[in-house]
Amino acid sequence: MVEGVNYNPNIPYYEYDPERAKDILECQGYQLKEDGYYWKDGEVLELELITASRFGFERVAEIIARHLEDIGIKVNLRSLEWKTLDSRVISRQFDLAVSGHGGIGGDPTILNKVILGKFGYSANYTKNDTLNQLLEAHLHEMNEEKRKAIVREIQKVYAEELPALTLYYPTWYWGHDGSVDIYYTLGGIASGIPIPLNKLAFMEYKGEVEAPAPAATEAPVPGFELLISILALTAVAYLVIRRRKD
């Protein structure tokens, strides 16, 4: 998660370390050949990296592919249509995929979507029972501090399992002519998208605010007061007669 009220600063980070990556491959039995790639059992270590041509994902995928090639992993980079990418990710038909999502400023419920969800930008990871239980627990916890603790534990377990790796959070810049009072909505738009494009910021009311009209009172029913008076007199007469009898 991006830094904020629910962010856990004590989760492990994975630094860029090419030599460590090579050590891991060689511990798994791979050998670096003269062609510059790692081989094992007569097969070259080759991965397909899929992405889509939007939001700069292609450029990110190119950088990742170059870094992997530099340490000896052959990469087949493919740029797909967005829906095709989603379909491949949902059906788990990929080696590596570069995708993304919004919602970093919203309620932690977004974690359930991007970890357990059945759509393109989700890790679709359900193998860890502890993680599954934590994700279920925070949805029902009403105490704010207890929920924060659960969400931070979710981040810790997720970082250890690492079904998907967060690469970066982009910084967006918006230009306007000053005629609109742009503001951010607390928690973001919709599921937490951190943009200032709230439609309310573009609404302007030109007119005088009229004071509300006084509430209308119901007119008395004709003869109603006379009926009440007769009933009251009858009750008094009844009490007087009863006392005399007693």
Tab-separated table of C-alpha atoms in Angstrom:
chain	number	residue	atom	x	y	z
A	1	MET	CA	0.000	0.000	0.000
A	2	VAL	CA	1.056	3.593	-0.558
A	3	GLU	CA	2.053	5.538	2.562
A	4	GLY	CA	-0.975	6.556	4.603
A	5	VAL	CA	-2.962	5.706	7.724
A	6	ASN	CA	-2.994	1.977	6.905
A	7	TYR	CA	0.569	1.696	5.611
A	8	ASN	CA	2.957	-0.739	7.314
A	9	PRO	CA	6.517	0.682	7.214
A	10	ASN	CA	8.021	-2.522	8.628
A	11	ILE	CA	7.449	-4.825	5.667
A	12	PRO	CA	10.444	-6.293	3.772
A	13	TYR	CA	11.663	-4.626	0.593
A	14	TYR	CA	13.297	-6.358	-2.361
A	15	GLU	CA	16.216	-4.361	-3.691
A	16	TYR	CA	17.650	-4.514	-7.205
A	17	ASP	CA	20.487	-7.043	-6.846
A	18	PRO	CA	21.573	-8.773	-10.112
A	19	GLU	CA	24.291	-10.834	-8.434
A	20	ARG	CA	21.857	-12.196	-5.853
A	21	ALA	CA	19.485	-13.122	-8.699
A	22	LYS	CA	22.256	-15.089	-10.421
A	23	ASP	CA	23.086	-16.899	-7.175
A	24	ILE	CA	19.448	-17.975	-6.800
A	25	LEU	CA	19.344	-19.314	-10.368
A	26	GLU	CA	22.584	-21.250	-9.939
A	27	CYS	CA	21.320	-22.722	-6.652
A	28	GLN	CA	18.373	-24.077	-8.672
A	29	GLY	CA	20.742	-25.879	-11.034
A	30	TYR	CA	20.901	-23.345	-13.898
A	31	GLN	CA	24.207	-22.755	-15.670
A	32	LEU	CA	25.217	-19.653	-17.608
A	33	LYS	CA	26.253	-20.579	-21.169
A	34	GLU	CA	28.336	-18.781	-23.781
A	35	ASP	CA	25.218	-17.324	-25.411
A	36	GLY	CA	24.668	-15.263	-22.248
A	37	TYR	CA	21.593	-17.187	-21.062
A	38	TYR	CA	21.009	-19.652	-18.269
A	39	TRP	CA	20.269	-23.255	-19.249
A	40	LYS	CA	19.056	-26.336	-17.385
A	41	ASP	CA	18.390	-29.870	-18.645
A	42	GLY	CA	19.109	-28.791	-22.209
A	43	GLU	CA	16.581	-25.924	-22.190
A	44	VAL	CA	17.200	-22.206	-22.074
A	45	LEU	CA	15.515	-20.248	-19.286
A	46	GLU	CA	12.955	-18.240	-21.260
A	47	LEU	CA	10.000	-16.274	-19.925
A	48	GLU	CA	7.133	-14.546	-21.690
A	49	LEU	CA	6.382	-11.054	-20.400
A	50	ILE	CA	2.961	-9.703	-21.397
A	51	THR	CA	1.590	-6.191	-21.026
A	52	ALA	CA	-0.744	-3.698	-22.702
A	53	SER	CA	-0.117	-0.546	-24.706
A	54	ARG	CA	-1.541	1.941	-22.220
A	55	PHE	CA	-0.521	3.947	-19.131
A	56	GLY	CA	3.144	3.539	-20.059
A	57	PHE	CA	3.098	-0.178	-19.277
A	58	GLU	CA	5.009	-1.029	-22.469
A	59	ARG	CA	7.945	1.128	-21.414
A	60	VAL	CA	7.972	-0.457	-17.951
A	61	ALA	CA	7.900	-3.934	-19.502
A	62	GLU	CA	10.827	-3.037	-21.773
A	63	ILE	CA	12.922	-1.993	-18.760
A	64	ILE	CA	12.061	-5.199	-16.890
A	65	ALA	CA	12.896	-7.302	-19.945
A	66	ARG	CA	16.262	-5.591	-20.325
A	67	HIS	CA	17.152	-6.173	-16.670
A	68	LEU	CA	16.221	-9.850	-16.925
A	69	GLU	CA	18.214	-10.237	-20.137
A	70	ASP	CA	21.213	-8.614	-18.434
A	71	ILE	CA	21.383	-11.400	-15.834
A	72	GLY	CA	20.863	-14.207	-18.367
A	73	ILE	CA	17.109	-14.776	-18.632
A	74	LYS	CA	15.720	-14.785	-22.155
A	75	VAL	CA	12.536	-12.715	-22.397
A	76	ASN	CA	9.805	-12.838	-25.009
A	77	LEU	CA	8.044	-9.471	-24.658
A	78	ARG	CA	4.483	-9.222	-25.992
A	79	SER	CA	2.172	-6.203	-26.021
A	80	LEU	CA	-1.509	-7.182	-26.080
A	81	GLU	CA	-4.880	-5.490	-26.233
A	82	TRP	CA	-6.098	-4.560	-22.764
A	83	LYS	CA	-8.940	-7.100	-22.685
A	84	THR	CA	-6.621	-9.825	-23.968
A	85	LEU	CA	-4.153	-9.022	-21.200
A	86	ASP	CA	-6.947	-9.200	-18.613
A	87	SER	CA	-8.116	-12.523	-20.004
A	88	ARG	CA	-4.610	-14.010	-19.890
A	89	VAL	CA	-4.048	-12.830	-16.319
A	90	ILE	CA	-7.442	-14.069	-15.095
A	91	SER	CA	-6.854	-17.520	-16.613
A	92	ARG	CA	-3.247	-17.528	-15.287
A	93	GLN	CA	-1.822	-18.043	-18.785
A	94	PHE	CA	1.388	-16.081	-18.370
A	95	ASP	CA	4.894	-16.200	-16.921
A	96	LEU	CA	5.197	-12.499	-16.113
A	97	ALA	CA	2.689	-9.683	-16.596
A	98	VAL	CA	2.807	-5.910	-16.169
A	99	SER	CA	-0.534	-4.396	-15.239
A	100	GLY	CA	-1.896	-1.854	-12.794
A	101	HIS	CA	-4.855	-0.533	-10.865
A	102	GLY	CA	-6.189	2.502	-9.025
A	103	GLY	CA	-7.706	2.646	-5.587
A	104	ILE	CA	-4.606	3.350	-3.502
A	105	GLY	CA	-6.316	6.104	-1.527
A	106	GLY	CA	-9.530	4.338	-0.676
A	107	ASP	CA	-10.779	1.915	1.912
A	108	PRO	CA	-8.568	-1.151	2.566
A	109	THR	CA	-11.335	-3.231	1.004
A	110	ILE	CA	-9.355	-2.672	-2.213
A	111	LEU	CA	-6.870	-5.266	-0.876
A	112	ASN	CA	-9.482	-7.991	-1.183
A	113	LYS	CA	-10.038	-7.014	-4.807
A	114	VAL	CA	-6.395	-6.870	-5.867
A	115	ILE	CA	-5.364	-10.009	-3.957
A	116	LEU	CA	-8.367	-12.338	-4.196
A	117	GLY	CA	-10.323	-10.828	-7.097
A	118	LYS	CA	-11.088	-12.618	-10.355
A	119	PHE	CA	-10.151	-9.857	-12.770
A	120	GLY	CA	-7.175	-8.611	-14.733
A	121	TYR	CA	-5.285	-6.511	-12.202
A	122	SER	CA	-5.731	-8.954	-9.308
A	123	ALA	CA	-3.041	-11.315	-8.056
A	124	ASN	CA	-5.850	-13.890	-7.694
A	125	TYR	CA	-3.863	-15.438	-4.849
A	126	THR	CA	-5.724	-17.717	-2.423
A	127	LYS	CA	-3.049	-20.241	-1.411
A	128	ASN	CA	-2.201	-18.775	2.002
A	129	ASP	CA	-4.861	-19.547	4.629
A	130	THR	CA	-3.527	-16.952	7.064
A	131	LEU	CA	-3.748	-14.247	4.425
A	132	ASN	CA	-7.264	-15.337	3.471
A	133	GLN	CA	-8.406	-15.187	7.104
A	134	LEU	CA	-6.908	-11.732	7.628
A	135	LEU	CA	-8.568	-10.411	4.483
A	136	GLU	CA	-11.906	-11.713	5.721
A	137	ALA	CA	-11.375	-10.412	9.268
A	138	HIS	CA	-10.708	-6.784	8.376
A	139	LEU	CA	-13.989	-6.588	6.455
A	140	HIS	CA	-15.939	-7.268	9.656
A	141	GLU	CA	-13.799	-5.421	12.219
A	142	MET	CA	-15.608	-2.271	13.384
A	143	ASN	CA	-12.865	-0.990	15.698
A	144	GLU	CA	-10.709	1.367	13.623
A	145	GLU	CA	-7.421	0.699	15.424
A	146	LYS	CA	-7.908	-3.068	15.407
A	147	ARG	CA	-8.686	-2.935	11.704
A	148	LYS	CA	-5.504	-0.958	11.011
A	149	ALA	CA	-3.509	-3.648	12.821
A	150	ILE	CA	-5.111	-6.369	10.692
A	151	VAL	CA	-4.457	-4.447	7.467
A	152	ARG	CA	-0.804	-3.974	8.394
A	153	GLU	CA	-0.487	-7.694	9.088
A	154	ILE	CA	-2.028	-8.366	5.657
A	155	GLN	CA	0.741	-6.297	4.074
A	156	LYS	CA	3.406	-8.221	5.999
A	157	VAL	CA	2.128	-11.653	4.954
A	158	TYR	CA	1.632	-10.492	1.362
A	159	ALA	CA	5.193	-9.153	1.164
A	160	GLU	CA	6.515	-12.516	2.366
A	161	GLU	CA	4.412	-14.517	-0.115
A	162	LEU	CA	4.881	-11.964	-2.929
A	163	PRO	CA	2.328	-13.183	-5.500
A	164	ALA	CA	2.785	-9.814	-7.207
A	165	LEU	CA	5.393	-7.088	-6.826
A	166	THR	CA	4.483	-3.407	-6.641
A	167	LEU	CA	6.892	-1.547	-8.914
A	168	TYR	CA	5.901	2.089	-8.451
A	169	TYR	CA	3.128	4.585	-7.814
A	170	PRO	CA	2.954	7.305	-10.477
A	171	THR	CA	2.826	11.006	-9.684
A	172	TRP	CA	0.132	12.796	-11.677
A	173	TYR	CA	0.131	16.490	-12.566
A	174	TRP	CA	-3.002	18.434	-13.503
A	175	GLY	CA	-3.203	21.823	-15.180
A	176	HIS	CA	-6.187	24.170	-15.075
A	177	ASP	CA	-6.911	27.856	-15.663
A	178	GLY	CA	-7.814	28.683	-12.084
A	179	SER	CA	-11.514	29.111	-12.769
A	180	VAL	CA	-12.356	25.865	-10.991
A	181	ASP	CA	-11.649	25.225	-7.328
A	182	ILE	CA	-10.051	21.803	-7.734
A	183	TYR	CA	-9.960	19.647	-4.634
A	184	TYR	CA	-9.274	16.049	-3.722
A	185	THR	CA	-12.001	13.884	-2.317
A	186	LEU	CA	-11.053	12.242	0.958
A	187	GLY	CA	-10.388	8.589	0.199
A	188	GLY	CA	-10.285	9.158	-3.560
A	189	ILE	CA	-12.980	8.729	-6.196
A	190	ALA	CA	-15.015	5.501	-6.497
A	191	SER	CA	-12.800	2.726	-5.083
A	192	GLY	CA	-10.134	5.237	-4.057
A	193	ILE	CA	-8.706	6.561	-7.334
A	194	PRO	CA	-6.453	9.469	-6.242
A	195	ILE	CA	-7.446	12.100	-8.814
A	196	PRO	CA	-9.011	15.561	-8.400
A	197	LEU	CA	-11.664	15.053	-11.075
A	198	ASN	CA	-14.647	15.147	-8.770
A	199	LYS	CA	-17.688	16.362	-10.717
A	200	LEU	CA	-18.813	18.452	-7.760
A	201	ALA	CA	-15.766	20.687	-8.285
A	202	PHE	CA	-17.122	21.678	-11.699
A	203	MET	CA	-20.624	22.597	-10.519
A	204	GLU	CA	-21.593	26.222	-9.994
A	205	TYR	CA	-24.922	27.584	-8.762
A	206	LYS	CA	-25.893	31.006	-10.104
A	207	GLY	CA	-28.950	32.252	-8.276
A	208	GLU	CA	-30.306	33.411	-4.962
A	209	VAL	CA	-31.074	30.909	-2.301
A	210	GLU	CA	-34.699	31.312	-1.301
A	211	ALA	CA	-35.710	30.915	2.309
A	212	PRO	CA	-37.968	27.929	2.859
A	213	ALA	CA	-41.661	28.752	3.054
A	214	PRO	CA	-43.236	28.403	6.518
A	215	ALA	CA	-44.891	25.095	7.104
A	216	ALA	CA	-48.619	25.180	6.391
A	217	THR	CA	-50.966	24.573	9.294
A	218	GLU	CA	-54.079	22.554	8.875
A	219	ALA	CA	-57.356	24.488	9.030
A	220	PRO	CA	-59.672	23.400	11.842
A	221	VAL	CA	-62.543	21.189	10.875
A	222	PRO	CA	-65.847	23.160	11.056
A	223	GLY	CA	-67.711	22.419	14.278
A	224	PHE	CA	-64.758	20.552	15.767
A	225	GLU	CA	-64.249	23.038	18.637
A	226	LEU	CA	-68.013	22.922	19.432
A	227	LEU	CA	-67.908	19.124	19.592
A	228	ILE	CA	-64.974	19.212	22.023
A	229	SER	CA	-66.800	21.707	24.250
A	230	ILE	CA	-69.969	19.581	24.357
A	231	LEU	CA	-67.966	16.481	25.269
A	232	ALA	CA	-66.168	18.379	28.048
A	233	LEU	CA	-69.448	19.695	29.513
A	234	THR	CA	-70.989	16.226	29.349
A	235	ALA	CA	-68.037	14.779	31.257
A	236	VAL	CA	-68.289	17.458	33.959
A	237	ALA	CA	-72.056	16.925	34.354
A	238	TYR	CA	-71.525	13.174	34.658
A	239	LEU	CA	-68.966	13.638	37.440
A	240	VAL	CA	-71.255	16.064	39.358
A	241	ILE	CA	-74.253	13.707	39.181
A	242	ARG	CA	-72.105	10.751	40.266
A	243	ARG	CA	-70.814	12.630	43.315
A	244	ARG	CA	-74.368	13.521	44.416
A	245	LYS	CA	-75.382	9.873	44.244
A	246	ASP	CA	-72.394	8.903	46.348
